Short mmCIF file of C-alpha atoms (C1' of nucleotides) in Angstrom, two decimals:
data_model
loop_
_atom_site.label_atom_id
_atom_site.label_comp_id
_atom_site.label_asym_id
_atom_site.label_seq_id
_atom_site.Cartn_x
_atom_site.Cartn_y
_atom_site.Cartn_z
CA MET A 256 -82.40 -30.21 -47.57
CA ALA A 257 -81.27 -33.65 -48.49
CA LYS A 258 -83.35 -35.83 -50.69
CA GLU A 259 -85.28 -38.56 -48.98
CA PRO A 260 -83.29 -41.78 -49.17
CA GLU A 261 -86.31 -43.50 -50.68
CA ASP A 262 -87.81 -42.13 -53.76
CA THR A 263 -90.55 -44.56 -54.48
CA ILE A 264 -93.64 -45.22 -52.44
CA ALA A 265 -93.18 -48.93 -52.98
CA SER A 266 -89.82 -49.02 -51.25
CA ARG A 267 -91.10 -47.01 -48.33
CA ILE A 268 -94.05 -49.33 -47.90
CA SER A 269 -91.88 -52.41 -48.13
CA ARG A 270 -89.47 -51.04 -45.55
CA VAL A 271 -92.22 -50.16 -43.09
CA LEU A 272 -93.97 -53.49 -43.52
CA ALA A 273 -90.72 -55.41 -43.18
CA ASP A 274 -90.02 -53.59 -39.95
CA ARG A 275 -93.47 -54.37 -38.59
CA ILE A 276 -93.17 -58.02 -39.48
CA VAL A 277 -89.73 -58.31 -37.90
CA ARG A 278 -90.87 -56.58 -34.73
CA GLY A 279 -93.88 -58.85 -34.49
CA GLU A 280 -96.45 -56.12 -34.88
CA LEU A 281 -97.82 -58.12 -37.78
CA SER A 282 -98.07 -61.70 -36.66
CA ALA A 283 -97.38 -64.78 -38.71
CA GLY A 284 -100.18 -65.81 -41.02
CA LEU A 285 -101.87 -62.44 -40.97
CA ARG A 286 -103.37 -61.43 -44.28
CA LEU A 287 -101.98 -58.33 -45.87
CA ARG A 288 -104.79 -56.72 -47.81
CA GLN A 289 -103.49 -54.48 -50.51
CA ASP A 290 -106.29 -51.93 -50.49
CA HIS A 291 -106.18 -51.46 -46.74
CA ILE A 292 -102.43 -50.98 -46.76
CA ALA A 293 -102.73 -48.66 -49.73
CA GLU A 294 -105.25 -46.57 -47.86
CA GLU A 295 -103.08 -46.44 -44.76
CA PHE A 296 -100.19 -45.09 -46.78
CA GLY A 297 -102.40 -42.79 -48.79
CA ALA A 298 -101.37 -44.58 -51.96
CA SER A 299 -102.93 -46.79 -54.56
CA HIS A 300 -102.47 -50.53 -54.48
CA VAL A 301 -99.93 -50.60 -57.31
CA PRO A 302 -96.92 -49.69 -55.17
CA VAL A 303 -98.30 -51.92 -52.44
CA ARG A 304 -98.13 -54.90 -54.76
CA GLU A 305 -94.56 -54.04 -55.65
CA ALA A 306 -93.71 -53.89 -51.96
CA PHE A 307 -95.26 -57.34 -51.58
CA ARG A 308 -92.93 -58.81 -54.18
CA ARG A 309 -90.01 -57.45 -52.23
CA LEU A 310 -91.22 -58.87 -48.92
CA GLU A 311 -91.74 -62.18 -50.62
CA ALA A 312 -88.14 -62.22 -51.83
CA GLN A 313 -86.95 -61.44 -48.33
CA GLY A 314 -88.88 -64.37 -46.96
CA LEU A 315 -91.07 -62.17 -44.81
CA ALA A 316 -94.31 -62.78 -46.68
CA ILE A 317 -95.74 -65.49 -48.85
CA SER A 318 -98.06 -64.94 -51.75
CA GLU A 319 -100.52 -67.32 -53.29
CA PRO A 320 -101.94 -66.32 -56.65
CA ARG A 321 -105.44 -64.91 -56.34
CA ARG A 322 -105.48 -65.67 -52.63
CA GLY A 323 -103.41 -62.79 -51.47
CA VAL A 324 -100.34 -62.26 -49.36
CA ARG A 325 -99.80 -63.20 -45.77
CA VAL A 326 -97.08 -62.72 -43.24
CA ALA A 327 -94.73 -65.68 -43.50
CA SER A 328 -94.88 -68.12 -40.65
CA PHE A 329 -91.77 -69.72 -39.24
CA ASP A 330 -90.97 -72.62 -37.04
CA LEU A 331 -87.91 -73.66 -35.12
CA LYS A 332 -86.64 -75.70 -38.03
CA GLU A 333 -86.58 -72.60 -40.17
CA VAL A 334 -84.90 -70.57 -37.47
CA ARG A 335 -82.11 -73.13 -37.35
CA GLU A 336 -81.87 -73.06 -41.12
CA VAL A 337 -81.41 -69.31 -41.04
CA ALA A 338 -78.84 -69.63 -38.26
CA GLU A 339 -76.82 -72.13 -40.27
CA MET A 340 -76.98 -70.00 -43.38
CA ARG A 341 -75.85 -67.01 -41.38
CA ALA A 342 -73.00 -69.00 -39.91
CA ALA A 343 -71.83 -70.11 -43.33
CA LEU A 344 -72.12 -66.69 -44.93
CA GLU A 345 -70.86 -64.57 -42.05
CA VAL A 346 -67.77 -66.75 -41.80
CA LEU A 347 -67.17 -66.20 -45.49
CA ALA A 348 -67.66 -62.46 -45.10
CA LEU A 349 -65.37 -62.25 -42.10
CA ARG A 350 -62.60 -64.15 -43.86
CA HIS A 351 -62.63 -61.51 -46.57
CA ALA A 352 -63.20 -58.57 -44.25
CA ALA A 353 -60.40 -59.48 -41.86
CA LYS A 354 -57.60 -58.04 -43.93
CA HIS A 355 -59.43 -54.72 -44.25
CA LEU A 356 -60.31 -54.26 -40.61
CA THR A 357 -58.75 -51.22 -39.00
CA PRO A 358 -58.34 -50.50 -35.28
CA ALA A 359 -60.98 -47.80 -35.68
CA ILE A 360 -63.51 -50.31 -36.96
CA LEU A 361 -62.70 -52.74 -34.17
CA ASP A 362 -63.08 -49.97 -31.62
CA ALA A 363 -66.47 -49.12 -33.03
CA ALA A 364 -67.43 -52.78 -32.86
CA GLU A 365 -66.30 -52.92 -29.26
CA GLU A 366 -68.42 -49.89 -28.52
CA ALA A 367 -71.40 -51.62 -30.14
CA THR A 368 -70.79 -54.61 -27.91
CA ARG A 369 -70.79 -52.39 -24.84
CA GLU A 370 -74.02 -50.80 -25.97
CA GLY A 371 -75.51 -54.25 -26.39
CA ASP A 372 -74.47 -55.23 -22.90
CA ALA A 373 -76.03 -52.07 -21.53
CA ALA A 374 -79.20 -52.35 -23.60
CA ALA A 375 -82.40 -51.79 -21.65
CA ASP A 376 -84.63 -53.85 -23.88
CA VAL A 377 -84.53 -56.45 -26.60
CA HIS A 378 -84.86 -53.94 -29.42
CA ALA A 379 -81.91 -51.91 -28.25
CA TRP A 380 -79.90 -55.08 -27.86
CA GLU A 381 -80.75 -56.28 -31.35
CA ASP A 382 -79.83 -52.94 -32.80
CA ALA A 383 -76.40 -52.99 -31.17
CA ASN A 384 -75.92 -56.61 -32.08
CA ARG A 385 -76.64 -55.98 -35.70
CA ARG A 386 -74.31 -53.03 -35.69
CA PHE A 387 -71.51 -55.23 -34.33
CA HIS A 388 -71.94 -57.80 -37.06
CA THR A 389 -72.28 -55.22 -39.80
CA LEU A 390 -69.18 -53.36 -38.66
CA ILE A 391 -66.87 -56.33 -38.81
CA LEU A 392 -68.38 -57.82 -42.00
CA ALA A 393 -69.00 -54.81 -44.25
CA PRO A 394 -65.31 -54.35 -45.15
CA CYS A 395 -65.44 -57.61 -47.10
CA ASN A 396 -66.89 -55.44 -49.82
CA MET A 397 -69.11 -58.10 -51.27
CA ASN A 398 -72.50 -56.54 -51.82
CA ARG A 399 -74.45 -59.57 -52.77
CA LEU A 400 -73.13 -61.46 -49.77
CA LEU A 401 -73.89 -58.59 -47.41
CA ALA A 402 -77.41 -58.24 -48.76
CA SER A 403 -78.08 -61.93 -48.15
CA ILE A 404 -76.71 -61.66 -44.63
CA ASP A 405 -78.95 -58.67 -44.00
CA ASP A 406 -82.05 -60.60 -44.96
CA LEU A 407 -80.99 -63.44 -42.70
CA HIS A 408 -80.40 -61.00 -39.86
CA ALA A 409 -83.94 -59.76 -40.28
CA ALA A 410 -85.24 -63.31 -40.03
CA SER A 411 -83.16 -63.90 -36.91
CA ALA A 412 -84.37 -60.70 -35.33
CA ARG A 413 -87.92 -61.68 -36.06
CA PHE A 414 -87.47 -64.87 -34.11
CA LEU A 415 -85.70 -63.03 -31.31
CA PHE A 416 -88.55 -60.55 -30.89
CA SER A 417 -91.21 -63.21 -31.10
CA ALA A 418 -89.54 -65.53 -28.60
CA TRP A 419 -88.80 -62.84 -26.09
CA ARG A 420 -91.79 -62.70 -23.80
CA SER A 421 -90.25 -61.92 -20.45
CA GLY A 422 -88.25 -58.91 -19.35
CA TRP A 423 -84.83 -58.10 -20.63
CA GLU A 424 -81.89 -59.06 -18.53
CA LYS A 425 -78.52 -57.52 -19.10
CA ARG A 426 -75.53 -59.69 -19.72
CA THR A 427 -72.07 -59.58 -21.12
CA ASP A 428 -71.44 -60.81 -24.62
CA HIS A 429 -68.28 -62.86 -24.27
CA ASP A 430 -68.36 -64.14 -27.84
CA HIS A 431 -68.26 -60.68 -29.34
CA ARG A 432 -65.29 -59.80 -27.16
CA ALA A 433 -63.48 -63.01 -28.03
CA ILE A 434 -64.04 -62.34 -31.72
CA LEU A 435 -62.66 -58.84 -31.40
CA LEU A 436 -59.65 -60.02 -29.42
CA ALA A 437 -58.82 -62.63 -32.04
CA LEU A 438 -59.20 -60.05 -34.80
CA ARG A 439 -56.96 -57.56 -33.03
CA GLN A 440 -54.31 -60.22 -32.73
CA GLY A 441 -54.57 -61.14 -36.37
CA ARG A 442 -56.04 -64.57 -35.69
CA ALA A 443 -58.75 -64.29 -38.32
CA ASP A 444 -59.37 -68.02 -38.52
CA GLU A 445 -60.09 -68.25 -34.84
CA ALA A 446 -62.35 -65.22 -35.01
CA ALA A 447 -64.25 -66.87 -37.83
CA SER A 448 -64.65 -70.10 -35.93
CA ILE A 449 -65.98 -68.32 -32.83
CA LEU A 450 -68.36 -66.39 -35.06
CA GLU A 451 -69.56 -69.59 -36.66
CA ARG A 452 -70.36 -71.17 -33.32
CA HIS A 453 -71.78 -67.92 -31.98
CA VAL A 454 -74.34 -67.46 -34.72
CA GLN A 455 -75.46 -71.06 -34.61
CA TRP A 456 -76.62 -70.75 -31.04
CA ILE A 457 -79.74 -69.05 -32.26
CA GLY A 458 -82.71 -71.27 -31.67
CA ARG A 459 -80.47 -74.20 -30.99
CA ALA A 460 -79.58 -74.87 -27.37
CA PRO A 461 -82.23 -74.67 -24.70
CA LYS A 462 -81.36 -71.78 -22.47
CA SER A 463 -80.86 -72.56 -18.83
CA THR A 464 -82.43 -69.74 -16.89
CA GLN A 465 -81.92 -69.18 -13.22
CA LYS A 466 -85.36 -70.56 -12.41
CA GLY A 467 -85.15 -73.39 -14.87
CA ALA A 468 -88.89 -72.99 -15.28
CA ALA A 469 -88.97 -71.73 -18.82
CA GLY A 470 -88.49 -75.26 -20.10
CA ALA A 471 -88.83 -76.15 -23.74
CA GLU A 472 -90.06 -72.70 -24.69
CA ALA A 473 -86.74 -71.02 -23.99
CA PHE A 474 -83.94 -71.00 -26.49
CA ALA A 475 -80.61 -69.40 -26.54
CA ILE A 476 -81.05 -66.15 -28.34
CA VAL A 477 -77.80 -64.62 -29.24
CA GLY A 478 -75.93 -63.87 -32.42
CA MET B 47 -105.78 -80.73 -68.18
CA ALA B 48 -103.46 -79.50 -65.48
CA LYS B 49 -103.41 -75.88 -64.49
CA GLU B 50 -100.52 -73.83 -65.69
CA PRO B 51 -97.85 -73.78 -62.99
CA GLU B 52 -97.86 -70.01 -63.07
CA ASP B 53 -101.05 -68.25 -62.46
CA THR B 54 -100.00 -64.66 -62.58
CA ILE B 55 -98.73 -62.76 -65.57
CA ALA B 56 -96.09 -61.14 -63.41
CA SER B 57 -94.47 -64.44 -62.52
CA ARG B 58 -94.50 -65.57 -66.12
CA ILE B 59 -92.85 -62.37 -67.25
CA SER B 60 -90.24 -62.55 -64.53
CA ARG B 61 -89.41 -66.12 -65.40
CA VAL B 62 -89.03 -65.40 -69.10
CA LEU B 63 -86.94 -62.29 -68.50
CA ALA B 64 -84.74 -64.08 -65.98
CA ASP B 65 -84.14 -66.79 -68.53
CA ARG B 66 -83.23 -64.29 -71.22
CA ILE B 67 -80.84 -62.45 -68.94
CA VAL B 68 -79.16 -65.66 -67.84
CA ARG B 69 -78.79 -66.87 -71.41
CA GLY B 70 -77.32 -63.56 -72.43
CA GLU B 71 -80.08 -62.64 -74.84
CA LEU B 72 -80.44 -59.45 -72.85
CA SER B 73 -76.99 -58.07 -72.29
CA ALA B 74 -75.70 -56.33 -69.21
CA GLY B 75 -76.70 -52.70 -68.89
CA LEU B 76 -79.58 -52.97 -71.32
CA ARG B 77 -82.58 -50.91 -70.35
CA LEU B 78 -85.77 -52.81 -69.71
CA ARG B 79 -88.61 -50.56 -70.76
CA GLN B 80 -91.83 -51.53 -69.03
CA ASP B 81 -94.19 -50.51 -71.80
CA HIS B 82 -92.29 -52.38 -74.47
CA ILE B 83 -92.12 -55.52 -72.40
CA ALA B 84 -95.77 -55.15 -71.50
CA GLU B 85 -96.66 -54.92 -75.15
CA GLU B 86 -94.59 -57.96 -76.02
CA PHE B 87 -96.43 -60.02 -73.43
CA GLY B 88 -99.78 -58.53 -74.33
CA ALA B 89 -100.11 -57.16 -70.83
CA SER B 90 -100.11 -53.82 -69.14
CA HIS B 91 -97.04 -52.53 -67.37
CA VAL B 92 -98.34 -53.25 -63.89
CA PRO B 93 -97.38 -56.92 -63.85
CA VAL B 94 -94.17 -55.98 -65.63
CA ARG B 95 -93.19 -53.78 -62.72
CA GLU B 96 -93.88 -56.59 -60.32
CA ALA B 97 -91.66 -58.85 -62.39
CA PHE B 98 -88.95 -56.19 -62.18
CA ARG B 99 -89.01 -56.25 -58.40
CA ARG B 100 -88.47 -59.97 -58.53
CA LEU B 101 -85.55 -59.75 -60.93
CA GLU B 102 -84.06 -57.10 -58.71
CA ALA B 103 -84.21 -59.41 -55.71
CA GLN B 104 -82.53 -62.14 -57.72
CA GLY B 105 -79.70 -59.83 -58.61
CA LEU B 106 -80.46 -60.00 -62.31
CA ALA B 107 -81.60 -56.41 -62.70
CA ILE B 108 -81.00 -53.14 -60.96
CA SER B 109 -83.52 -50.38 -60.61
CA GLU B 110 -82.95 -46.70 -60.10
CA PRO B 111 -85.97 -44.69 -59.03
CA ARG B 112 -87.47 -42.75 -61.93
CA ARG B 113 -84.63 -43.87 -64.18
CA GLY B 114 -85.87 -47.32 -64.93
CA VAL B 115 -84.54 -50.81 -64.73
CA ARG B 116 -81.54 -52.26 -66.49
CA VAL B 117 -80.00 -55.67 -66.77
CA ALA B 118 -77.47 -56.03 -63.97
CA SER B 119 -73.87 -55.96 -65.00
CA PHE B 120 -71.30 -58.24 -63.47
CA ASP B 121 -67.58 -58.45 -63.31
CA LEU B 122 -65.15 -61.17 -62.39
CA LYS B 123 -65.09 -60.03 -58.77
CA GLU B 124 -68.81 -60.62 -58.54
CA VAL B 125 -68.53 -63.99 -60.23
CA ARG B 126 -66.05 -65.07 -57.60
CA GLU B 127 -68.30 -63.73 -54.88
CA VAL B 128 -71.14 -65.84 -56.20
CA ALA B 129 -68.85 -68.86 -56.45
CA GLU B 130 -67.77 -68.49 -52.85
CA MET B 131 -71.33 -68.07 -51.67
CA ARG B 132 -72.32 -71.14 -53.60
CA ALA B 133 -69.46 -73.09 -52.08
CA ALA B 134 -70.46 -72.11 -48.57
CA LEU B 135 -74.15 -72.78 -49.04
CA GLU B 136 -73.90 -75.93 -51.15
CA VAL B 137 -71.59 -77.48 -48.59
CA LEU B 138 -74.14 -76.70 -45.91
CA ALA B 139 -76.92 -78.17 -48.01
CA LEU B 140 -74.96 -81.31 -48.80
CA ARG B 141 -74.11 -81.89 -45.16
CA HIS B 142 -77.82 -81.97 -44.38
CA ALA B 143 -78.83 -83.81 -47.53
CA ALA B 144 -76.26 -86.58 -47.14
CA LYS B 145 -78.22 -88.62 -44.63
CA HIS B 146 -81.31 -88.55 -46.87
CA LEU B 147 -79.63 -89.57 -50.09
CA THR B 148 -80.83 -92.86 -51.52
CA PRO B 149 -79.12 -95.03 -54.13
CA ALA B 150 -81.87 -94.03 -56.55
CA ILE B 151 -81.01 -90.35 -56.14
CA LEU B 152 -77.31 -91.02 -56.58
CA ASP B 153 -78.04 -93.05 -59.70
CA ALA B 154 -80.05 -90.17 -61.11
CA ALA B 155 -77.19 -87.80 -60.28
CA GLU B 156 -74.77 -90.11 -62.05
CA GLU B 157 -77.03 -90.13 -65.06
CA ALA B 158 -77.08 -86.31 -65.00
CA THR B 159 -73.29 -86.34 -64.95
CA ARG B 160 -73.21 -88.63 -67.96
CA GLU B 161 -75.64 -86.35 -69.77
CA GLY B 162 -73.38 -83.42 -68.96
CA ASP B 163 -70.36 -85.21 -70.36
CA ALA B 164 -72.27 -85.98 -73.53
CA ALA B 165 -73.75 -82.51 -73.89
CA ALA B 166 -73.50 -81.06 -77.35
CA ASP B 167 -73.54 -77.43 -76.30
CA VAL B 168 -73.09 -75.22 -73.30
CA HIS B 169 -76.80 -74.95 -72.59
CA ALA B 170 -77.28 -78.68 -72.48
CA TRP B 171 -74.25 -78.97 -70.24
CA GLU B 172 -75.51 -76.32 -67.84
CA ASP B 173 -78.89 -77.99 -67.66
CA ALA B 174 -77.36 -81.33 -66.73
CA ASN B 175 -74.97 -79.68 -64.32
CA ARG B 176 -77.74 -77.92 -62.50
CA ARG B 177 -79.70 -81.12 -62.33
CA PHE B 178 -76.76 -82.86 -60.70
CA HIS B 179 -76.43 -80.23 -58.01
CA THR B 180 -80.14 -80.03 -57.40
CA LEU B 181 -80.47 -83.78 -57.11
CA ILE B 182 -77.89 -84.18 -54.39
CA LEU B 183 -78.84 -81.02 -52.48
CA ALA B 184 -82.63 -80.97 -52.55
CA PRO B 185 -82.98 -83.73 -49.91
CA CYS B 186 -81.62 -81.34 -47.30
CA ASN B 187 -85.17 -80.07 -47.19
CA MET B 188 -84.26 -76.50 -46.42
CA ASN B 189 -86.33 -74.33 -48.70
CA ARG B 190 -84.79 -71.01 -47.96
CA LEU B 191 -81.32 -72.41 -48.47
CA LEU B 192 -82.28 -74.09 -51.72
CA ALA B 193 -83.88 -70.93 -53.03
CA SER B 194 -80.72 -68.97 -52.36
CA ILE B 195 -78.62 -71.60 -54.05
CA ASP B 196 -80.92 -71.47 -57.06
CA ASP B 197 -80.44 -67.75 -57.45
CA LEU B 198 -76.69 -68.21 -57.21
CA HIS B 199 -76.82 -70.96 -59.82
CA ALA B 200 -78.56 -68.57 -62.16
CA ALA B 201 -75.82 -66.01 -61.64
CA SER B 202 -73.17 -68.65 -62.32
CA ALA B 203 -74.93 -69.83 -65.43
CA ARG B 204 -75.12 -66.28 -66.65
CA PHE B 205 -71.38 -65.96 -66.42
CA LEU B 206 -70.90 -69.34 -68.04
CA PHE B 207 -73.03 -68.41 -71.05
CA SER B 208 -71.44 -65.00 -71.40
CA ALA B 209 -67.87 -66.28 -71.18
CA TRP B 210 -68.41 -69.10 -73.58
CA ARG B 211 -67.59 -67.74 -76.98
CA SER B 212 -65.96 -70.68 -78.70
CA GLY B 213 -67.40 -74.07 -79.49
CA TRP B 214 -68.28 -76.62 -76.90
CA GLU B 215 -65.81 -79.36 -76.22
CA LYS B 216 -66.86 -82.51 -74.46
CA ARG B 217 -65.10 -83.61 -71.33
CA THR B 218 -65.54 -85.82 -68.36
CA ASP B 219 -66.54 -84.34 -65.06
CA HIS B 220 -64.26 -86.05 -62.58
CA ASP B 221 -65.39 -83.94 -59.62
CA HIS B 222 -69.00 -84.99 -59.96
CA ARG B 223 -67.95 -88.61 -60.05
CA ALA B 224 -65.66 -88.22 -57.05
CA ILE B 225 -68.49 -86.58 -55.11
CA LEU B 226 -70.85 -89.40 -55.96
CA LEU B 227 -68.31 -92.04 -55.04
CA ALA B 228 -67.70 -90.42 -51.67
CA LEU B 229 -71.43 -90.18 -51.05
CA ARG B 230 -72.00 -93.81 -51.96
CA GLN B 231 -69.33 -94.81 -49.50
CA GLY B 232 -70.82 -92.69 -46.76
CA ARG B 233 -67.93 -90.23 -46.70
CA ALA B 234 -70.11 -87.14 -46.62
CA ASP B 235 -67.38 -84.87 -45.31
CA GLU B 236 -65.11 -85.70 -48.19
CA ALA B 237 -67.94 -85.24 -50.67
CA ALA B 238 -68.60 -81.82 -49.17
CA SER B 239 -64.98 -80.80 -49.41
CA ILE B 240 -64.73 -81.85 -53.04
CA LEU B 241 -67.94 -79.94 -53.73
CA GLU B 242 -66.55 -76.87 -52.01
CA ARG B 243 -63.42 -76.90 -54.15
CA HIS B 244 -65.39 -77.81 -57.28
CA VAL B 245 -67.78 -74.88 -57.10
CA GLN B 246 -65.04 -72.38 -56.37
CA TRP B 247 -63.34 -73.09 -59.64
CA ILE B 248 -65.88 -70.89 -61.36
CA GLY B 249 -64.22 -67.78 -62.63
CA ARG B 250 -61.14 -68.49 -60.61
CA ALA B 251 -58.33 -70.36 -62.37
CA PRO B 252 -57.28 -69.43 -65.88
CA LYS B 253 -58.10 -72.33 -68.11
CA SER B 254 -55.24 -73.81 -70.06
CA THR B 255 -56.51 -74.58 -73.52
CA GLN B 256 -54.67 -76.68 -76.02
CA LYS B 257 -53.71 -73.62 -78.03
CA GLY B 258 -52.89 -71.50 -75.02
CA ALA B 259 -54.11 -68.57 -77.07
CA ALA B 260 -57.20 -67.71 -75.13
CA GLY B 261 -55.07 -66.03 -72.49
CA ALA B 262 -56.56 -63.89 -69.79
CA GLU B 263 -60.03 -64.13 -71.29
CA ALA B 264 -60.47 -67.77 -70.49
CA PHE B 265 -61.51 -68.99 -67.08
CA ALA B 266 -62.28 -72.36 -65.73
CA ILE B 267 -65.98 -72.77 -66.03
CA VAL B 268 -67.25 -75.69 -64.09
CA GLY B 269 -69.44 -76.23 -61.09
"C1'" DC C 20 -68.29 -27.30 -85.97
"C1'" DT C 21 -69.09 -27.86 -80.99
"C1'" DC C 22 -71.80 -27.24 -77.23
"C1'" DA C 23 -75.56 -25.68 -74.52
"C1'" DA C 24 -80.38 -24.39 -74.08
"C1'" DG C 25 -84.82 -25.52 -74.74
"C1'" DA C 26 -88.63 -28.10 -76.97
"C1'" DA C 27 -90.50 -32.60 -78.08
"C1'" DA C 28 -90.89 -37.40 -77.28
"C1'" DA C 29 -90.53 -41.23 -74.46
"C1'" DT C 30 -90.73 -43.24 -70.06
"C1'" DT C 31 -91.68 -43.92 -65.18
"C1'" DA C 32 -94.64 -43.98 -61.15
"C1'" DT C 33 -98.94 -43.72 -59.56
"C1'" DA C 34 -104.03 -43.32 -59.55
"C1'" DG C 35 -108.58 -44.86 -60.68
"C1'" DA C 36 -111.63 -48.27 -62.84
"C1'" DT C 37 -113.17 -53.13 -63.85
"C1'" DA C 38 -113.67 -58.16 -64.42
"C1'" DA C 39 -112.78 -62.43 -62.14
"C1'" DT C 40 -112.16 -64.90 -58.03
"C1'" DT C 41 -112.35 -65.85 -53.26
"C1'" DT C 42 -114.27 -65.24 -48.77
"C1'" DT C 43 -117.98 -64.31 -45.88
"C1'" DT C 44 -122.62 -64.23 -44.68
"C1'" DA C 45 -127.24 -65.60 -45.07
"C1'" DT C 46 -130.58 -69.21 -46.10
"C1'" DT C 47 -132.64 -73.45 -46.54
"C1'" DG C 48 -133.43 -78.30 -46.08
"C1'" DT C 49 -132.63 -82.22 -43.00
"C1'" DA D 279 -128.79 -77.51 -34.22
"C1'" DC D 280 -126.07 -78.65 -38.45
"C1'" DA D 281 -124.41 -79.13 -43.05
"C1'" DA D 282 -124.99 -77.69 -47.65
"C1'" DT D 283 -125.79 -74.17 -50.68
"C1'" DA D 284 -126.79 -69.74 -52.59
"C1'" DA D 285 -126.41 -64.83 -52.43
"C1'" DA D 286 -123.59 -60.83 -51.08
"C1'" DA D 287 -119.39 -58.61 -50.00
"C1'" DA D 288 -114.67 -58.23 -50.22
"C1'" DT D 289 -110.43 -58.89 -52.54
"C1'" DT D 290 -107.16 -59.79 -56.19
"C1'" DA D 291 -105.16 -59.10 -60.70
"C1'" DT D 292 -105.21 -56.46 -64.36
"C1'" DC D 293 -106.05 -52.51 -67.61
"C1'" DT D 294 -106.42 -47.74 -68.97
"C1'" DA D 295 -105.43 -43.05 -67.94
"C1'" DT D 296 -102.49 -39.20 -66.24
"C1'" DA D 297 -98.96 -36.32 -64.01
"C1'" DA D 298 -94.12 -35.92 -63.34
"C1'" DT D 299 -89.64 -36.91 -64.84
"C1'" DT D 300 -86.04 -38.21 -67.81
"C1'" DT D 301 -84.14 -38.77 -72.33
"C1'" DT D 302 -83.60 -37.47 -76.94
"C1'" DC D 303 -83.79 -34.28 -80.52
"C1'" DT D 304 -83.45 -29.72 -82.40
"C1'" DT D 305 -81.64 -25.46 -82.96
"C1'" DG D 306 -79.01 -21.36 -82.23
"C1'" DA D 307 -74.92 -18.96 -80.14
"C1'" DG D 308 -70.14 -18.84 -79.83
#
DNA sequence: CTCAAGAAAATTATAGATAATTTTTATTGT
DNA sequence: ACAATAAAAATTATCTATAATTTTCTTGAG
């Protein structure tokens, strides 16, 4: 059969831990004890430490010498920072990707949007959302840029999952559709400017719910 | 006396190796053998591996499972990618920093510009250049953004040092001065747009030298 | 003389062990 | 009861050792 995509234990551990942090299974500030994690994965602590360095670079954990590693905390200010970085970088990526977008790619992105609209829970929505963004940006063919955007997506998703307490309510993503329409019509600049606005909504505008009761705790979570 | 700023061996190794890669002492594609590096630093290979993970995240090294780590290679396409990312992110940083800039900071940035103009070699110039950018951007107070910009600066500097074969020739940085003037006069938007253009010159336009002999090998190296 | 097999050396990835440090718990004096 | 302090436990950072893999070297067939 095919080789496992990950050869080293360290990369597997870092991927699993990153996923747990993003999904909120490991909450902010929690101490990550290398021996315990090593035991859980049936490994020694050496690969665990390597995984830690990776999480650190992704901004998902912070490490203090001799005091160990903990899950990175984040506040609204940081969420906005990530949103603005995403806006800046995704616009750049889209500008370069635009000329390489094919109808097939745009169809796939439209399908991802539909899946997002139909998503039954926040995780399914996030998955479809990420797929949409990746589909229209990947053709820019700039690996470093795409890697940075990926890390920022993870940070966004982390906020999304942590902020989402109540049930999931389906809705239609008009921004995604507007972006696709503009791209189909060759209006790349307009697509980019919608994307820029779209991404910046994260953690920015208070969301007006039907009850209006959520108050200051509710934020627009899109992107 | 004061504690060393770096407590762990791993971070010291990663800093030294990063510096060597950026300065071109370790050339692209070179294999980094953990035991040799460990021996040089009088350490075991465990902290060396942790340093590797950090260099990987910074884009200065690439690692293939079981095949070791080598110094990352880079081509002109990647240099442009980095320049465009820098442009996007530095503009964002400057927009936020602008309102916090004091005359004292701008004076220090002007001094850095003067030092750059007077620099006797490319390393001194790069040092002053980086100081200029850091001075005017740091007040944005967005740590994640600043960390990303730092990594991109390192990549730019690496290209600068590698491309610079001939002797250093002094010149006056008009862009830096124009940015400072705009900032002093409260025209943040104009400062940002000059900065955007300024940074993108890296690796972009062929540089016209007095001899005209350098040809396709010469690129504008500023920023 | 070139090229491919196979042996030898080097190298990676991981485990297990240890000293130093930090955190937790227990203890004592007020 | 409470704070300060001392003893105990846990944890980190690092080193040394080892199995598995890759690279290099050697050698023999065509």
